[in-house]
């Protein structure tokens, strides 16, 4: 029997320092998130970051927490329910960090007789710290716990039929009655070294203005290229002219060199240059979460207005909108039919 495992990032159980600390520990100790030798990573995470970060993060989570729980978890559960209702095979939900775990999701499927699993990380673009870490952990668990299971996987879906069309619909709907001056595409940032580590050619990714536009086998696993390609598809579909949009990267951590330009600096700069109305879309996420609701809508919105901007609109993620659920279901049905 075939089955599907939907996997998202995860969330603390509650918006408290006590709940956030173990979640951040699991997240930041992942060698594909902070790719340092173990002892150095442990020193940085447990000796420095986890001393103050849990309280700060808990305060941010508290600002966006819904009555039903973490927005990411609530939306992921709604997505799971809607996908399951559309399919005749078992569908399970898992998180890379926190609960429900990938192991529990695989066990749920295994107990239902599933032997062929489609791993479906809920990330449009491939990155070491998102899709890759999910696939690596799932394979480790399979070998140890479920050796007779077989895996198929969706590495990314930024260029699959239906994704960009759905994203463009959301953008169009939210700009319909909004005479915006500028549209910002804000993607989650990653260190530049992650891009180079994911380069299967070991030479193509120079991270300049050329490598992402020159056809290469590296693009299959290049987060930066896939972000640019996502933006290109949306602006082409909506007919947004050059100069009226910008692509940026948010959520950097530490002193390493991260992908640029940075979202926070760009928001402030646009306001200082006289841009009065801005809209921001976050295509690296399919579900609204702390990075969209707090970092963008609240913090970036505040910074924009403090620097002279007047109106700030955050465009919601695809979340569990029915037409997006239909697209995901079609992809799964295509796999089932193979």
Short mmCIF file of C-alpha atoms in Angstrom, two decimals:
data_model
loop_
_atom_site.label_atom_id
_atom_site.label_comp_id
_atom_site.label_asym_id
_atom_site.label_seq_id
_atom_site.Cartn_x
_atom_site.Cartn_y
_atom_site.Cartn_z
CA UNK A 1 0.00 0.00 0.00
CA UNK A 2 1.09 3.55 -0.70
CA UNK A 3 0.95 6.47 1.72
CA UNK A 4 2.07 10.08 2.08
CA UNK A 5 4.06 11.84 4.79
CA UNK A 6 3.63 15.62 4.80
CA UNK A 7 6.50 17.27 6.67
CA UNK A 8 6.86 20.85 7.84
CA UNK A 9 9.37 22.65 10.08
CA UNK A 10 7.68 22.35 13.46
CA UNK A 11 6.90 24.59 16.40
CA UNK A 12 7.26 24.80 20.17
CA UNK A 13 4.38 23.29 22.15
CA UNK A 14 3.68 26.65 23.81
CA UNK A 15 4.86 30.28 23.60
CA UNK A 16 6.97 29.99 26.74
CA UNK A 17 10.76 29.92 27.29
CA UNK A 18 10.42 26.43 28.82
CA UNK A 19 8.76 25.08 25.66
CA UNK A 20 10.88 27.07 23.21
CA UNK A 21 14.27 26.01 24.62
CA UNK A 22 14.12 22.27 23.73
CA UNK A 23 12.61 23.11 20.35
CA UNK A 24 15.43 25.55 19.55
CA UNK A 25 17.99 23.08 20.84
CA UNK A 26 16.76 20.38 18.44
CA UNK A 27 16.54 22.88 15.58
CA UNK A 28 19.86 24.66 16.00
CA UNK A 29 21.83 21.50 16.87
CA UNK A 30 20.90 20.08 13.45
CA UNK A 31 24.18 19.85 11.53
CA UNK A 32 22.43 20.99 8.36
CA UNK A 33 21.14 24.17 10.03
CA UNK A 34 24.32 25.21 11.81
CA UNK A 35 26.94 23.25 9.91
CA UNK A 36 29.80 23.42 12.38
CA UNK A 37 31.70 20.55 14.02
CA UNK A 38 29.62 19.11 16.86
CA UNK A 39 31.60 20.53 19.80
CA UNK A 40 31.75 24.02 18.31
CA UNK A 41 28.05 23.85 17.42
CA UNK A 42 27.19 22.74 20.95
CA UNK A 43 29.28 25.58 22.41
CA UNK A 44 27.59 28.20 20.20
CA UNK A 45 24.04 26.85 20.61
CA UNK A 46 24.01 25.62 24.20
CA UNK A 47 26.68 27.90 25.59
CA UNK A 48 25.58 31.15 23.96
CA UNK A 49 22.32 31.15 21.96
CA UNK A 50 20.15 29.16 24.37
CA UNK A 51 21.01 31.39 27.30
CA UNK A 52 18.91 34.30 26.03
CA UNK A 53 17.18 33.29 22.80
CA UNK A 54 14.34 31.17 24.30
CA UNK A 55 12.86 34.11 26.21
CA UNK A 56 13.12 36.39 23.18
CA UNK A 57 11.63 33.79 20.83
CA UNK A 58 8.87 32.95 23.30
CA UNK A 59 7.84 36.61 23.40
CA UNK A 60 7.68 36.63 19.59
CA UNK A 61 5.63 33.42 19.50
CA UNK A 62 3.25 34.82 22.09
CA UNK A 63 2.47 37.76 19.80
CA UNK A 64 1.30 35.51 16.97
CA UNK A 65 -0.10 32.52 18.89
CA UNK A 66 -3.67 31.55 17.98
CA UNK A 67 -6.32 30.19 20.34
CA UNK A 68 -5.91 26.78 18.63
CA UNK A 69 -2.11 26.87 18.99
CA UNK A 70 0.90 27.71 16.85
CA UNK A 71 -0.24 29.08 13.45
CA UNK A 72 2.18 26.78 11.63
CA UNK A 73 0.83 23.73 13.43
CA UNK A 74 -2.81 24.74 13.03
CA UNK A 75 -2.43 25.36 9.29
CA UNK A 76 -0.39 22.16 8.82
CA UNK A 77 -3.10 20.13 10.56
CA UNK A 78 -5.79 21.73 8.39
CA UNK A 79 -3.71 20.94 5.32
CA UNK A 80 -3.29 17.34 6.44
CA UNK A 81 -7.04 16.96 7.01
CA UNK A 82 -7.96 18.40 3.61
CA UNK A 83 -5.40 16.31 1.72
CA UNK A 84 -6.55 13.15 3.49
CA UNK A 85 -10.17 13.91 2.58
CA UNK A 86 -9.15 14.12 -1.08
CA UNK A 87 -7.25 10.80 -1.17
CA UNK A 88 -8.01 7.11 -0.69
CA UNK A 89 -4.58 6.28 0.73
CA UNK A 90 -3.24 7.08 4.23
CA UNK A 91 -1.71 10.52 4.80
CA UNK A 92 0.29 11.38 7.92
CA UNK A 93 1.69 14.66 9.21
CA UNK A 94 5.12 15.15 10.75
CA UNK A 95 7.44 17.95 11.80
CA UNK A 96 11.22 17.99 11.43
CA UNK A 97 11.53 19.46 14.92
CA UNK A 98 9.15 18.88 17.80
CA UNK A 99 5.96 16.87 17.50
CA UNK A 100 4.56 14.96 15.72
CA UNK A 101 7.97 13.56 14.82
CA UNK A 102 8.98 12.04 11.50
CA UNK A 103 9.38 8.69 13.25
CA UNK A 104 5.83 8.84 14.63
CA UNK A 105 4.49 9.79 11.19
CA UNK A 106 6.23 6.86 9.53
CA UNK A 107 5.02 4.50 12.26
CA UNK A 108 1.45 5.72 11.77
CA UNK A 109 1.70 4.85 8.08
CA UNK A 110 3.48 1.56 8.74
CA UNK A 111 0.79 0.47 11.21
CA UNK A 112 -1.79 1.03 8.47
CA UNK A 113 0.05 -1.32 6.13
CA UNK A 114 1.89 1.32 4.09
CA UNK A 115 5.11 0.08 2.50
CA UNK A 116 5.63 2.79 -0.15
CA UNK A 117 5.85 6.35 1.19
CA UNK A 118 5.91 9.66 -0.65
CA UNK A 119 7.96 12.05 1.47
CA UNK A 120 6.47 15.50 0.86
CA UNK A 121 8.50 18.26 2.56
CA UNK A 122 6.36 21.41 2.53
CA UNK A 123 9.09 23.66 1.12
CA UNK A 124 8.81 25.03 -2.43
CA UNK A 125 12.58 25.46 -2.78
CA UNK A 126 15.29 22.94 -1.87
CA UNK A 127 17.78 23.83 0.86
CA UNK A 128 20.18 21.97 3.14
CA UNK A 129 18.44 23.28 6.25
CA UNK A 130 14.92 22.40 5.11
CA UNK A 131 14.26 19.65 2.57
CA UNK A 132 17.63 17.92 2.82
CA UNK A 133 17.55 17.53 6.58
CA UNK A 134 14.05 16.02 6.38
CA UNK A 135 15.03 13.49 3.74
CA UNK A 136 18.25 12.50 5.51
CA UNK A 137 16.53 11.97 8.86
CA UNK A 138 13.64 10.06 7.28
CA UNK A 139 16.08 7.71 5.55
CA UNK A 140 18.00 7.15 8.80
CA UNK A 141 14.77 6.26 10.59
CA UNK A 142 13.67 4.00 7.74
CA UNK A 143 16.89 1.99 7.89
CA UNK A 144 16.69 1.61 11.65
CA UNK A 145 12.95 1.10 12.19
CA UNK A 146 11.18 0.32 8.91
CA UNK A 147 13.69 -1.38 6.59
CA UNK A 148 10.99 -2.85 4.33
CA UNK A 149 9.56 0.58 3.53
CA UNK A 150 10.37 2.25 0.22
CA UNK A 151 10.59 6.03 -0.23
CA UNK A 152 9.82 8.40 -3.07
CA UNK A 153 10.27 12.11 -2.49
CA UNK A 154 9.46 15.58 -3.66
CA UNK A 155 12.71 17.54 -3.49
CA UNK A 156 11.11 20.87 -4.38
CA UNK A 157 8.05 22.14 -6.20
CA UNK A 158 8.88 25.73 -7.13
CA UNK A 159 8.62 24.78 -10.82
CA UNK A 160 5.89 22.12 -10.67
CA UNK A 161 2.75 22.87 -12.62
CA UNK A 162 0.27 24.69 -10.44
CA UNK A 163 2.51 26.07 -7.69
CA UNK A 164 3.49 29.41 -9.23
CA UNK A 165 -0.04 29.81 -10.57
CA UNK A 166 -1.45 29.43 -7.05
CA UNK A 167 1.11 31.81 -5.61
CA UNK A 168 0.34 34.37 -8.31
CA UNK A 169 -3.39 34.07 -7.51
CA UNK A 170 -2.78 34.90 -3.85
CA UNK A 171 -0.63 37.87 -4.75
CA UNK A 172 -3.16 39.14 -7.29
CA UNK A 173 -6.07 38.80 -4.87
CA UNK A 174 -4.25 40.75 -2.18
CA UNK A 175 -3.15 43.51 -4.54
CA UNK A 176 -6.56 43.89 -6.21
CA UNK A 177 -7.68 46.83 -4.05
CA UNK A 178 -4.27 48.05 -3.05
CA UNK A 179 -2.47 50.70 -5.08
CA UNK A 180 0.97 49.56 -4.00
CA UNK A 181 4.23 51.28 -4.90
CA UNK A 182 6.50 48.27 -4.48
CA UNK A 183 6.23 44.50 -4.09
CA UNK A 184 8.83 42.67 -2.02
CA UNK A 185 9.53 38.95 -2.40
CA UNK A 186 11.07 37.95 0.93
CA UNK A 187 12.64 34.47 1.19
CA UNK A 188 14.17 32.85 4.24
CA UNK A 189 17.90 33.45 4.22
CA UNK A 190 20.66 30.84 4.29
CA UNK A 191 24.44 31.21 4.62
CA UNK A 192 26.20 31.49 1.27
CA UNK A 193 28.28 28.41 2.14
CA UNK A 194 25.09 26.31 2.12
CA UNK A 195 24.57 27.25 -1.52
CA UNK A 196 28.10 26.15 -2.38
CA UNK A 197 27.80 22.93 -0.36
CA UNK A 198 24.66 22.02 -2.32
CA UNK A 199 26.37 22.62 -5.68
CA UNK A 200 26.63 19.14 -7.25
CA UNK A 201 29.06 20.50 -9.86
CA UNK A 202 31.35 21.93 -7.15
CA UNK A 203 32.10 24.90 -9.38
CA UNK A 204 28.96 26.55 -10.76
CA UNK A 205 27.63 28.49 -7.76
CA UNK A 206 29.67 31.68 -7.61
CA UNK A 207 26.75 33.60 -6.02
CA UNK A 208 26.97 36.56 -8.36
CA UNK A 209 24.53 38.04 -10.84
CA UNK A 210 25.20 35.34 -13.44
CA UNK A 211 25.32 31.81 -12.01
CA UNK A 212 21.60 31.56 -11.22
CA UNK A 213 20.64 32.44 -14.80
CA UNK A 214 23.09 30.12 -16.58
CA UNK A 215 21.61 26.64 -17.05
CA UNK A 216 23.33 24.09 -14.81
CA UNK A 217 22.78 20.77 -13.06
CA UNK A 218 23.48 22.72 -9.87
CA UNK A 219 20.05 24.33 -10.08
CA UNK A 220 18.27 21.16 -9.00
CA UNK A 221 19.57 21.73 -5.47
CA UNK A 222 20.31 25.48 -5.56
CA UNK A 223 18.08 27.38 -3.15
CA UNK A 224 19.14 30.77 -4.50
CA UNK A 225 18.35 29.85 -8.13
CA UNK A 226 15.00 28.39 -7.13
CA UNK A 227 14.06 31.56 -5.25
CA UNK A 228 14.89 33.71 -8.29
CA UNK A 229 12.94 31.35 -10.52
CA UNK A 230 9.91 31.49 -8.22
CA UNK A 231 9.95 35.27 -8.35
CA UNK A 232 10.38 35.27 -12.13
CA UNK A 233 7.37 33.03 -12.66
CA UNK A 234 5.11 35.18 -10.50
CA UNK A 235 6.10 38.53 -11.97
CA UNK A 236 5.70 37.15 -15.50
CA UNK A 237 2.21 35.86 -14.74
CA UNK A 238 1.15 39.13 -13.13
CA UNK A 239 2.96 41.43 -15.53
CA UNK A 240 4.80 43.30 -12.77
CA UNK A 241 7.34 45.66 -14.39
CA UNK A 242 11.04 45.83 -13.58
CA UNK A 243 11.66 48.33 -10.82
CA UNK A 244 8.38 47.71 -9.03
CA UNK A 245 9.56 44.60 -7.18
CA UNK A 246 12.61 43.41 -5.24
CA UNK A 247 13.76 40.00 -4.02
CA UNK A 248 15.29 39.84 -0.54
CA UNK A 249 16.24 37.36 2.19
CA UNK A 250 15.19 37.42 5.85
CA UNK A 251 16.07 35.73 9.18
CA UNK A 252 19.87 35.69 9.16
CA UNK A 253 21.73 34.39 12.21
CA UNK A 254 25.30 34.99 13.34
CA UNK A 255 28.15 36.77 11.58
CA UNK A 256 28.59 34.52 8.54
CA UNK A 257 27.92 35.82 5.05
CA UNK A 258 24.25 35.23 4.19
CA UNK A 259 22.29 35.69 0.97
CA UNK A 260 21.56 39.32 0.18
CA UNK A 261 19.94 41.82 -0.03
CA UNK A 262 18.44 41.63 3.44
CA UNK A 263 14.71 42.13 3.91
CA UNK A 264 14.91 44.37 6.99
CA UNK A 265 17.47 46.72 5.43
CA UNK A 266 15.55 46.86 2.14
CA UNK A 267 12.24 47.70 3.85
CA UNK A 268 13.84 50.60 5.68
CA UNK A 269 15.68 51.80 2.57
CA UNK A 270 12.53 51.77 0.43
CA UNK A 271 10.70 53.86 3.01
CA UNK A 272 13.58 56.31 3.24
CA UNK A 273 13.56 56.64 -0.55
CA UNK A 274 9.94 57.76 -0.52
CA UNK A 275 8.06 54.51 -1.13
CA UNK A 276 4.75 54.91 0.72
CA UNK A 277 2.86 51.68 0.05
CA UNK A 278 4.52 48.30 0.09
CA UNK A 279 3.33 44.70 -0.12
CA UNK A 280 5.39 41.69 0.94
CA UNK A 281 5.00 38.07 -0.16
CA UNK A 282 6.98 35.22 1.45
CA UNK A 283 7.26 32.37 -1.11
CA UNK A 284 9.68 30.22 0.92
CA UNK A 285 6.80 29.35 3.24
CA UNK A 286 3.54 27.59 2.38
CA UNK A 287 2.05 28.20 5.84
CA UNK A 288 2.05 31.41 7.84
CA UNK A 289 4.34 31.17 10.84
CA UNK A 290 6.52 33.26 13.13
CA UNK A 291 8.71 34.34 10.19
CA UNK A 292 5.75 35.77 8.29
CA UNK A 293 3.38 36.91 11.03
CA UNK A 294 5.90 38.35 13.48
CA UNK A 295 9.10 39.03 11.55
CA UNK A 296 7.41 40.44 8.44
CA UNK A 297 3.91 41.65 9.28
CA UNK A 298 4.76 43.06 12.70
CA UNK A 299 8.47 43.91 12.78
CA UNK A 300 9.10 44.80 9.12
CA UNK A 301 5.77 46.62 9.00
CA UNK A 302 6.76 48.68 12.03
CA UNK A 303 10.20 49.47 10.59
CA UNK A 304 8.67 50.56 7.28
CA UNK A 305 6.39 53.07 8.97
CA UNK A 306 9.09 54.32 11.34
CA UNK A 307 11.22 55.19 8.31
CA UNK A 308 8.56 57.16 6.45
CA UNK A 309 6.36 54.50 4.87
CA UNK A 310 2.60 54.77 5.22
CA UNK A 311 0.93 51.47 4.32
CA UNK A 312 2.33 47.95 4.69
CA UNK A 313 0.52 44.82 3.54
CA UNK A 314 1.67 41.27 4.17
CA UNK A 315 0.34 38.82 1.61
CA UNK A 316 -0.65 35.55 3.31
CA UNK A 317 0.95 32.24 2.42
CA UNK A 318 -0.92 29.59 0.43
CA UNK A 319 -1.95 28.00 3.74
CA UNK A 320 -4.88 25.59 3.32
CA UNK A 321 -6.75 27.34 0.52
CA UNK A 322 -8.79 24.77 -1.39
CA UNK A 323 -7.31 25.40 -4.82
CA UNK A 324 -3.80 24.84 -3.39
CA UNK A 325 -5.00 21.64 -1.73
CA UNK A 326 -6.26 20.51 -5.13
CA UNK A 327 -2.84 21.14 -6.69
CA UNK A 328 -1.04 19.17 -3.98
CA UNK A 329 -3.55 16.34 -4.36
CA UNK A 330 -2.97 16.23 -8.12
CA UNK A 331 0.77 15.83 -7.60
CA UNK A 332 0.19 12.99 -5.14
CA UNK A 333 -2.26 11.29 -7.51
CA UNK A 334 0.36 11.47 -10.26
CA UNK A 335 2.75 9.60 -7.96
CA UNK A 336 0.08 7.05 -7.01
CA UNK A 337 -0.56 6.33 -10.70
CA UNK A 338 3.08 5.46 -11.40
#
